[in-house]
């Protein structure tokens, strides 16, 4: 008996390999791609089993989400309150809520099912930007429960609403004079809390830090499931302290045969008490096919919709002061250098164009001191970079992972408030990156926006905002280029393009199984293509037939 | 309520040096210091009583804790240890706005914000203020301060040092400012005075290195008549005159039986019912300030003017007491 070989037959296979862009069969052995082509071209490998369950489906290379967070698996333990429909880990579509009353109604239903009266009720994904009219106040949430603490975490994760009971428990009242506790004229807090006040209250409600809550096995499994449902086979966790507990969880859970994705965590490379290089080297030595350590993540500035991103002149369109640094510009080079010298790849969160400029300065300085080919340091989000910055990136060998989902979710706000019309039109400038020869990917930053590479590709192709405005005709790209960005493009930014991202002999047998051919459907329908399931290392993971 | 102070200032201003000194020298208090970079804190091994991952316990009763991912979680962890603490000091990161960090003390009913002290690098500040990337960050940090510690004054030339002082006083005219080198500032100025009121005849002696002792002055104001609340508040809002710290028991007209606790750190002050009320009716306030600008006589007159007028007498004729022995002794400790 030789090794077992399976040949999958499909209606069409999009390989992302220019030598054989389309095929009908792919042979798999030992979890890897043995060959691609017509069936008779593959039979030379010897006896095989023919698997025809995808005979009327379209296969793509497994989709790669190059920027998302395990936090996505955490939030689903709580009730979703967002404006847009969103698919939960079980495949259920949670209907978007279009008014305050609908939000309260869903909270009431959830509250009624809770048995422990001391347990706080927590909702997430709420975004008042889409709900015109008055803001949510404590009295609204008191209608849900007056005895139970109720906390609503906004989609931004930087704002929250509390009911009167939670305010009382945290000791916040008219005498609390803190920036970030929103008050009415008579001095009483409305229940809306910003930034530090929001973090404090969320901590009080949850008993732990939201951002640090992502390392339980259940959370990780849920995260993988949400990714898998979106057709993803390789997913990042792009900012982790990689504590011993987190690493142990990642090792144990990714080793489960039914864990449906490859996980690529990025180590938070600053503010650390240990030797980060030594730690990453130790972790990398234990890498497996499904768990890859080796990325470093730095956060340079804040967010544009939160007015905390660092912008070059002329700054925010509505006149708000410039944003904040998370790492001082002069520190960046010193933090980068040891990782750079040790051969690690550093991903830097930069939203505003001042932040991307400072990051490029630091990378340039590091390269002058320690020249290194193919470092693939990557600017993440990179929403405001202009052509000149993309040219620098190309010259320095820096990749970009652009936040195309922003165009849909916040494009209208960028147009009217943050950037103004002209700069909003050149945000997340995927076409400029391409024209300048920058290696690029596109991402969701889940849970900030839902994970879904086909949707992200749709954003890059159509550049439509939620209100239907076309934002930046000149930055649109074609479907083929967008599909490359969510496969090989993202794989390149993870230095995994030799193993994933296309259907080629020798790579992992990771496929996304689609109901329709993304190159044949109208561009506007790219996001609506059904995902039948995924294949990871030759093993099929079906999407649950989603109840609605 | 545990008082909490924030130490802010841009990268390289001397925050870690200042914290190292406080921990090493002790300050007569059970102090917990929350720091960003555990590794940079340089504690003499002989002083370490215990070490458990995120916290180092010192033999002098102080704790040093790592902030790690979340300051909120670190503060929570500290409070859950249930060790009695006299003061918590939080080091803000070099790019953080210390006023936003201080919000935590205002949010948490178990904490009371004592003051926000921002260190400034005398050699680099003028360049930093006009730097296109960080100028606004540095200005925001100082905007939120209650007191500036202008550090590294040994580095610029005398002329350059004067220009720095002029610039800071022009931009922040109301902000009390202490100059120093090597981030050396007496604990009595950084932290709320430890014990209760010192006896008027023996005012606070400041623990300061010999070369700095002469910089500070401490004196005491006493009055038997209560203060009028409005004039007192107005006076405290615009105290100026080099006052860095004040603490005392104050009686207000309207409720002369209720002793009030006055605390002042730089331009921040608070007046709250005294936890250990002694209805003596006698107000006593200890002031600590800069020797070269604190004018006890003038300040006593302003304080006396804030007292309720003595019936049948003209206002301002109150009995005030300020000891001539206010001069701190070199190297003396509290
Ligand atoms: Zn980010
Ligand atoms: Zn992110």
mmCIF file of C-alpha atoms in Angstrom, chain A residues 30-309:
data_model
loop_
_atom_site.group_PDB
_atom_site.id
_atom_site.type_symbol
_atom_site.label_atom_id
_atom_site.label_comp_id
_atom_site.label_asym_id
_atom_site.label_seq_id
_atom_site.Cartn_x
_atom_site.Cartn_y
_atom_site.Cartn_z
ATOM 1 C CA UNK A 30 -0.387 13.910 3.271
ATOM 2 C CA UNK A 31 -2.241 17.189 3.603
ATOM 3 C CA UNK A 32 -0.412 18.774 0.682
ATOM 4 C CA UNK A 33 -1.118 19.438 -2.952
ATOM 5 C CA UNK A 34 0.313 16.656 -5.060
ATOM 6 C CA UNK A 35 -0.714 18.071 -8.417
ATOM 7 C CA UNK A 36 -3.207 20.308 -10.234
ATOM 8 C CA UNK A 37 -4.752 19.831 -13.656
ATOM 9 C CA UNK A 38 -7.160 17.507 -15.450
ATOM 10 C CA UNK A 39 -7.852 14.142 -13.870
ATOM 11 C CA UNK A 40 -5.828 12.131 -16.403
ATOM 12 C CA UNK A 41 -2.818 14.404 -15.831
ATOM 13 C CA UNK A 42 -2.900 13.498 -12.141
ATOM 14 C CA UNK A 43 -3.491 9.747 -12.380
ATOM 15 C CA UNK A 44 0.202 9.115 -12.982
ATOM 16 C CA UNK A 45 0.727 9.455 -9.201
ATOM 17 C CA UNK A 46 -0.837 6.039 -8.776
ATOM 18 C CA UNK A 47 -3.998 4.774 -7.184
ATOM 19 C CA UNK A 48 -6.283 7.413 -5.747
ATOM 20 C CA UNK A 49 -9.723 8.027 -4.408
ATOM 21 C CA UNK A 50 -11.869 10.430 -6.424
ATOM 22 C CA UNK A 51 -13.827 12.866 -4.284
ATOM 23 C CA UNK A 52 -16.653 14.476 -6.240
ATOM 24 C CA UNK A 53 -18.476 16.363 -3.495
ATOM 25 C CA UNK A 54 -17.229 19.653 -4.988
ATOM 26 C CA UNK A 55 -18.156 18.657 -8.546
ATOM 27 C CA UNK A 56 -20.485 21.648 -8.939
ATOM 28 C CA UNK A 57 -18.423 23.987 -6.768
ATOM 29 C CA UNK A 58 -15.578 26.403 -7.393
ATOM 30 C CA UNK A 59 -12.310 25.954 -5.495
ATOM 31 C CA UNK A 60 -10.004 28.796 -4.569
ATOM 32 C CA UNK A 61 -6.823 28.785 -2.546
ATOM 33 C CA UNK A 62 -7.785 28.948 1.132
ATOM 34 C CA UNK A 63 -8.447 32.588 2.014
ATOM 35 C CA UNK A 64 -5.921 34.346 4.241
ATOM 36 C CA UNK A 65 -6.961 37.007 6.784
ATOM 37 C CA UNK A 66 -3.749 38.919 7.393
ATOM 38 C CA UNK A 67 -5.085 41.208 10.119
ATOM 39 C CA UNK A 68 -7.679 40.109 12.668
ATOM 40 C CA UNK A 69 -7.766 39.421 16.398
ATOM 41 C CA UNK A 70 -8.782 36.542 18.665
ATOM 42 C CA UNK A 71 -10.961 39.105 20.414
ATOM 43 C CA UNK A 72 -13.513 38.259 17.686
ATOM 44 C CA UNK A 73 -13.957 34.898 19.425
ATOM 45 C CA UNK A 74 -14.439 36.627 22.765
ATOM 46 C CA UNK A 75 -17.145 39.081 21.799
ATOM 47 C CA UNK A 76 -19.496 36.360 20.644
ATOM 48 C CA UNK A 77 -20.020 35.225 24.229
ATOM 49 C CA UNK A 78 -22.029 38.426 24.480
ATOM 50 C CA UNK A 79 -25.031 39.645 22.571
ATOM 51 C CA UNK A 80 -24.443 41.341 19.201
ATOM 52 C CA UNK A 81 -26.072 44.769 18.818
ATOM 53 C CA UNK A 82 -24.568 46.064 15.572
ATOM 54 C CA UNK A 83 -26.291 47.882 12.728
ATOM 55 C CA UNK A 84 -25.249 45.364 10.071
ATOM 56 C CA UNK A 85 -26.131 41.703 9.810
ATOM 57 C CA UNK A 86 -23.324 39.592 11.224
ATOM 58 C CA UNK A 87 -22.726 35.863 11.215
ATOM 59 C CA UNK A 88 -21.941 34.259 14.572
ATOM 60 C CA UNK A 89 -19.627 31.303 15.154
ATOM 61 C CA UNK A 90 -22.519 28.853 14.773
ATOM 62 C CA UNK A 91 -23.377 30.253 11.364
ATOM 63 C CA UNK A 92 -26.449 32.046 12.637
ATOM 64 C CA UNK A 93 -27.002 35.427 11.037
ATOM 65 C CA UNK A 94 -27.668 38.074 13.667
ATOM 66 C CA UNK A 95 -29.884 40.688 12.064
ATOM 67 C CA UNK A 96 -28.553 44.221 12.166
ATOM 68 C CA UNK A 97 -30.522 46.485 14.521
ATOM 69 C CA UNK A 98 -31.844 49.612 12.871
ATOM 70 C CA UNK A 99 -33.137 51.590 15.874
ATOM 71 C CA UNK A 100 -32.618 52.069 19.600
ATOM 72 C CA UNK A 101 -35.875 50.224 20.214
ATOM 73 C CA UNK A 102 -34.610 47.187 18.336
ATOM 74 C CA UNK A 103 -31.420 47.277 20.426
ATOM 75 C CA UNK A 104 -33.425 47.404 23.661
ATOM 76 C CA UNK A 105 -35.718 44.620 22.457
ATOM 77 C CA UNK A 106 -32.815 42.267 21.755
ATOM 78 C CA UNK A 107 -31.268 43.082 25.129
ATOM 79 C CA UNK A 108 -34.586 42.328 26.854
ATOM 80 C CA UNK A 109 -34.823 38.953 25.145
ATOM 81 C CA UNK A 110 -31.270 38.122 26.191
ATOM 82 C CA UNK A 111 -31.860 39.336 29.730
ATOM 83 C CA UNK A 112 -34.939 37.166 30.105
ATOM 84 C CA UNK A 113 -32.834 34.074 29.405
ATOM 85 C CA UNK A 114 -30.236 34.854 32.104
ATOM 86 C CA UNK A 115 -30.689 32.909 35.313
ATOM 87 C CA UNK A 116 -27.964 34.336 37.576
ATOM 88 C CA UNK A 117 -29.234 37.745 38.756
ATOM 89 C CA UNK A 118 -25.695 38.933 39.582
ATOM 90 C CA UNK A 119 -24.306 38.339 36.139
ATOM 91 C CA UNK A 120 -23.859 41.545 34.154
ATOM 92 C CA UNK A 121 -25.510 41.699 30.741
ATOM 93 C CA UNK A 122 -23.061 42.747 28.076
ATOM 94 C CA UNK A 123 -23.729 43.737 24.497
ATOM 95 C CA UNK A 124 -21.238 44.641 21.788
ATOM 96 C CA UNK A 125 -21.011 46.070 18.291
ATOM 97 C CA UNK A 126 -23.380 48.977 18.968
ATOM 98 C CA UNK A 127 -22.626 51.989 16.752
ATOM 99 C CA UNK A 128 -24.665 55.175 17.219
ATOM 100 C CA UNK A 129 -23.143 56.667 14.065
ATOM 101 C CA UNK A 130 -25.768 54.692 12.122
ATOM 102 C CA UNK A 131 -28.678 55.525 14.418
ATOM 103 C CA UNK A 132 -29.668 59.138 13.863
ATOM 104 C CA UNK A 133 -31.602 60.905 16.585
ATOM 105 C CA UNK A 134 -30.794 60.952 20.257
ATOM 106 C CA UNK A 135 -27.943 59.061 21.922
ATOM 107 C CA UNK A 136 -28.519 56.044 24.127
ATOM 108 C CA UNK A 137 -28.787 56.939 27.837
ATOM 109 C CA UNK A 138 -28.809 54.980 31.077
ATOM 110 C CA UNK A 139 -32.613 55.138 31.259
ATOM 111 C CA UNK A 140 -32.846 53.186 27.978
ATOM 112 C CA UNK A 141 -30.821 50.380 29.476
ATOM 113 C CA UNK A 142 -32.744 50.587 32.752
ATOM 114 C CA UNK A 143 -35.740 49.433 30.691
ATOM 115 C CA UNK A 144 -33.768 46.224 30.120
ATOM 116 C CA UNK A 145 -33.007 45.746 33.792
ATOM 117 C CA UNK A 146 -32.859 48.001 36.794
ATOM 118 C CA UNK A 147 -31.293 45.451 39.145
ATOM 119 C CA UNK A 148 -28.726 43.920 36.827
ATOM 120 C CA UNK A 149 -25.625 45.738 35.560
ATOM 121 C CA UNK A 150 -25.921 46.323 31.806
ATOM 122 C CA UNK A 151 -22.928 47.336 29.682
ATOM 123 C CA UNK A 152 -22.940 48.070 25.959
ATOM 124 C CA UNK A 153 -19.547 48.075 24.274
ATOM 125 C CA UNK A 154 -19.536 50.122 21.069
ATOM 126 C CA UNK A 155 -18.191 48.842 17.764
ATOM 127 C CA UNK A 156 -15.087 51.005 18.241
ATOM 128 C CA UNK A 157 -14.269 49.363 21.607
ATOM 129 C CA UNK A 158 -13.456 52.885 22.843
ATOM 130 C CA UNK A 159 -16.927 53.926 23.954
ATOM 131 C CA UNK A 160 -19.564 52.238 26.064
ATOM 132 C CA UNK A 161 -22.970 52.747 27.640
ATOM 133 C CA UNK A 162 -23.904 51.719 31.177
ATOM 134 C CA UNK A 163 -27.245 51.426 32.931
ATOM 135 C CA UNK A 164 -27.920 53.117 36.273
ATOM 136 C CA UNK A 165 -27.092 49.979 38.246
ATOM 137 C CA UNK A 166 -23.643 49.687 36.687
ATOM 138 C CA UNK A 167 -22.986 53.414 37.219
ATOM 139 C CA UNK A 168 -24.038 52.990 40.835
ATOM 140 C CA UNK A 169 -21.804 49.961 41.359
ATOM 141 C CA UNK A 170 -18.827 51.801 39.883
ATOM 142 C CA UNK A 171 -19.568 54.865 42.002
ATOM 143 C CA UNK A 172 -20.056 57.187 39.020
ATOM 144 C CA UNK A 173 -22.511 60.008 39.656
ATOM 145 C CA UNK A 174 -22.945 63.755 39.252
ATOM 146 C CA UNK A 175 -19.870 64.347 41.415
ATOM 147 C CA UNK A 176 -17.588 62.412 39.043
ATOM 148 C CA UNK A 177 -15.619 64.985 37.110
ATOM 149 C CA UNK A 178 -13.799 63.078 34.480
ATOM 150 C CA UNK A 179 -13.129 63.716 30.850
ATOM 151 C CA UNK A 180 -14.916 60.834 29.183
ATOM 152 C CA UNK A 181 -17.954 60.665 31.452
ATOM 153 C CA UNK A 182 -20.621 62.249 29.266
ATOM 154 C CA UNK A 183 -23.076 64.358 31.267
ATOM 155 C CA UNK A 184 -26.334 66.198 30.764
ATOM 156 C CA UNK A 185 -26.731 69.855 31.677
ATOM 157 C CA UNK A 186 -27.635 69.178 35.297
ATOM 158 C CA UNK A 187 -24.391 67.229 35.745
ATOM 159 C CA UNK A 188 -25.810 63.725 35.836
ATOM 160 C CA UNK A 189 -23.891 61.166 33.749
ATOM 161 C CA UNK A 190 -25.847 60.020 30.687
ATOM 162 C CA UNK A 191 -24.384 56.558 30.915
ATOM 163 C CA UNK A 192 -22.147 57.073 27.894
ATOM 164 C CA UNK A 193 -18.457 56.708 28.661
ATOM 165 C CA UNK A 194 -15.445 57.391 26.476
ATOM 166 C CA UNK A 195 -11.889 56.107 26.346
ATOM 167 C CA UNK A 196 -10.396 55.606 29.838
ATOM 168 C CA UNK A 197 -13.821 55.865 31.480
ATOM 169 C CA UNK A 198 -15.167 53.261 29.056
ATOM 170 C CA UNK A 199 -12.282 50.922 29.721
ATOM 171 C CA UNK A 200 -12.736 51.330 33.437
ATOM 172 C CA UNK A 201 -16.443 50.554 33.314
ATOM 173 C CA UNK A 202 -16.035 47.653 30.934
ATOM 174 C CA UNK A 203 -13.455 46.255 33.320
ATOM 175 C CA UNK A 204 -15.825 46.682 36.232
ATOM 176 C CA UNK A 205 -18.622 44.948 34.341
ATOM 177 C CA UNK A 206 -16.560 42.104 32.942
ATOM 178 C CA UNK A 207 -14.157 41.650 35.828
ATOM 179 C CA UNK A 208 -11.306 41.530 33.350
ATOM 180 C CA UNK A 209 -9.789 43.550 30.574
ATOM 181 C CA UNK A 210 -11.669 43.174 27.320
ATOM 182 C CA UNK A 211 -8.492 43.309 25.288
ATOM 183 C CA UNK A 212 -6.794 40.616 27.394
ATOM 184 C CA UNK A 213 -9.746 38.281 27.389
ATOM 185 C CA UNK A 214 -8.869 36.376 24.278
ATOM 186 C CA UNK A 215 -6.882 33.429 25.465
ATOM 187 C CA UNK A 216 -9.273 30.751 26.641
ATOM 188 C CA UNK A 217 -9.642 27.577 24.558
ATOM 189 C CA UNK A 218 -13.340 28.270 23.980
ATOM 190 C CA UNK A 219 -12.604 31.771 22.704
ATOM 191 C CA UNK A 220 -9.943 30.479 20.334
ATOM 192 C CA UNK A 221 -12.199 27.750 18.956
ATOM 193 C CA UNK A 222 -14.990 30.256 18.431
ATOM 194 C CA UNK A 223 -12.583 32.580 16.638
ATOM 195 C CA UNK A 224 -11.452 29.812 14.304
ATOM 196 C CA UNK A 225 -15.048 28.962 13.605
ATOM 197 C CA UNK A 226 -16.015 32.512 12.643
ATOM 198 C CA UNK A 227 -12.988 32.593 10.333
ATOM 199 C CA UNK A 228 -13.765 29.223 8.826
ATOM 200 C CA UNK A 229 -17.352 30.231 8.075
ATOM 201 C CA UNK A 230 -15.962 33.166 6.109
ATOM 202 C CA UNK A 231 -13.857 30.806 4.000
ATOM 203 C CA UNK A 232 -10.608 31.545 5.822
ATOM 204 C CA UNK A 233 -7.977 28.827 6.241
ATOM 205 C CA UNK A 234 -5.136 30.955 7.646
ATOM 206 C CA UNK A 235 -5.870 33.666 10.177
ATOM 207 C CA UNK A 236 -3.700 36.025 12.204
ATOM 208 C CA UNK A 237 -4.006 37.163 15.796
ATOM 209 C CA UNK A 238 -2.234 40.393 15.152
ATOM 210 C CA UNK A 239 -1.420 41.673 18.653
ATOM 211 C CA UNK A 240 -0.754 39.338 21.525
ATOM 212 C CA UNK A 241 1.404 39.458 24.632
ATOM 213 C CA UNK A 242 1.981 35.718 24.034
ATOM 214 C CA UNK A 243 1.947 35.038 27.741
ATOM 215 C CA UNK A 244 2.679 31.496 28.842
ATOM 216 C CA UNK A 245 -1.013 30.893 29.280
ATOM 217 C CA UNK A 246 -1.844 32.190 25.810
ATOM 218 C CA UNK A 247 0.922 30.171 24.185
ATOM 219 C CA UNK A 248 -0.151 27.012 25.993
ATOM 220 C CA UNK A 249 -3.734 27.548 24.836
ATOM 221 C CA UNK A 250 -2.641 28.187 21.253
ATOM 222 C CA UNK A 251 -0.466 25.086 21.188
ATOM 223 C CA UNK A 252 -3.109 22.793 22.645
ATOM 224 C CA UNK A 253 -6.076 24.064 20.642
ATOM 225 C CA UNK A 254 -4.398 24.368 17.234
ATOM 226 C CA UNK A 255 -3.213 20.771 17.634
ATOM 227 C CA UNK A 256 -6.821 19.550 17.739
ATOM 228 C CA UNK A 257 -7.535 17.850 14.386
ATOM 229 C CA UNK A 258 -10.902 19.615 14.162
ATOM 230 C CA UNK A 259 -9.358 23.086 14.622
ATOM 231 C CA UNK A 260 -10.161 24.451 11.155
ATOM 232 C CA UNK A 261 -7.512 27.140 10.529
ATOM 233 C CA UNK A 262 -3.798 27.845 10.655
ATOM 234 C CA UNK A 263 -3.080 30.495 13.278
ATOM 235 C CA UNK A 264 -0.397 33.178 12.929
ATOM 236 C CA UNK A 265 -0.065 35.268 16.106
ATOM 237 C CA UNK A 266 1.967 38.475 16.228
ATOM 238 C CA UNK A 267 3.931 39.284 19.354
ATOM 239 C CA UNK A 268 3.470 42.701 20.920
ATOM 240 C CA UNK A 269 7.048 43.837 20.629
ATOM 241 C CA UNK A 270 7.177 46.776 23.053
ATOM 242 C CA UNK A 271 6.587 47.500 26.692
ATOM 243 C CA UNK A 272 7.787 44.006 27.441
ATOM 244 C CA UNK A 273 9.720 42.868 30.498
ATOM 245 C CA UNK A 274 11.646 40.115 28.763
ATOM 246 C CA UNK A 275 14.013 39.665 25.853
ATOM 247 C CA UNK A 276 11.525 39.657 22.980
ATOM 248 C CA UNK A 277 13.968 38.261 20.432
ATOM 249 C CA UNK A 278 14.899 35.318 22.651
ATOM 250 C CA UNK A 279 11.265 34.648 23.386
ATOM 251 C CA UNK A 280 10.240 34.646 19.720
ATOM 252 C CA UNK A 281 13.180 32.417 18.808
ATOM 253 C CA UNK A 282 12.113 29.962 21.478
ATOM 254 C CA UNK A 283 8.500 30.051 20.322
ATOM 255 C CA UNK A 284 9.401 29.752 16.656
ATOM 256 C CA UNK A 285 11.364 26.575 17.366
ATOM 257 C CA UNK A 286 8.051 24.980 18.355
ATOM 258 C CA UNK A 287 6.146 26.066 15.243
ATOM 259 C CA UNK A 288 3.801 23.539 13.670
ATOM 260 C CA UNK A 289 1.882 23.413 10.399
ATOM 261 C CA UNK A 290 -1.062 25.054 12.164
ATOM 262 C CA UNK A 291 0.656 27.480 14.521
ATOM 263 C CA UNK A 292 3.270 29.947 13.309
ATOM 264 C CA UNK A 293 5.115 32.300 15.615
ATOM 265 C CA UNK A 294 7.534 34.838 14.214
ATOM 266 C CA UNK A 295 5.599 38.069 13.611
ATOM 267 C CA UNK A 296 6.090 41.167 15.724
ATOM 268 C CA UNK A 297 3.406 43.836 16.042
ATOM 269 C CA UNK A 298 3.878 47.473 16.962
ATOM 270 C CA UNK A 299 1.141 50.085 17.251
ATOM 271 C CA UNK A 300 2.263 53.568 16.276
ATOM 272 C CA UNK A 301 -0.926 55.665 16.438
ATOM 273 C CA UNK A 302 -4.678 55.429 17.106
ATOM 274 C CA UNK A 303 -7.663 55.244 14.741
ATOM 275 C CA UNK A 304 -9.022 57.728 12.240
ATOM 276 C CA UNK A 305 -12.713 57.372 13.140
ATOM 277 C CA UNK A 306 -11.718 57.867 16.790
ATOM 278 C CA UNK A 307 -9.693 60.996 15.832
ATOM 279 C CA UNK A 308 -6.638 59.405 17.441
ATOM 280 C CA UNK A 309 -4.759 58.581 14.221
#
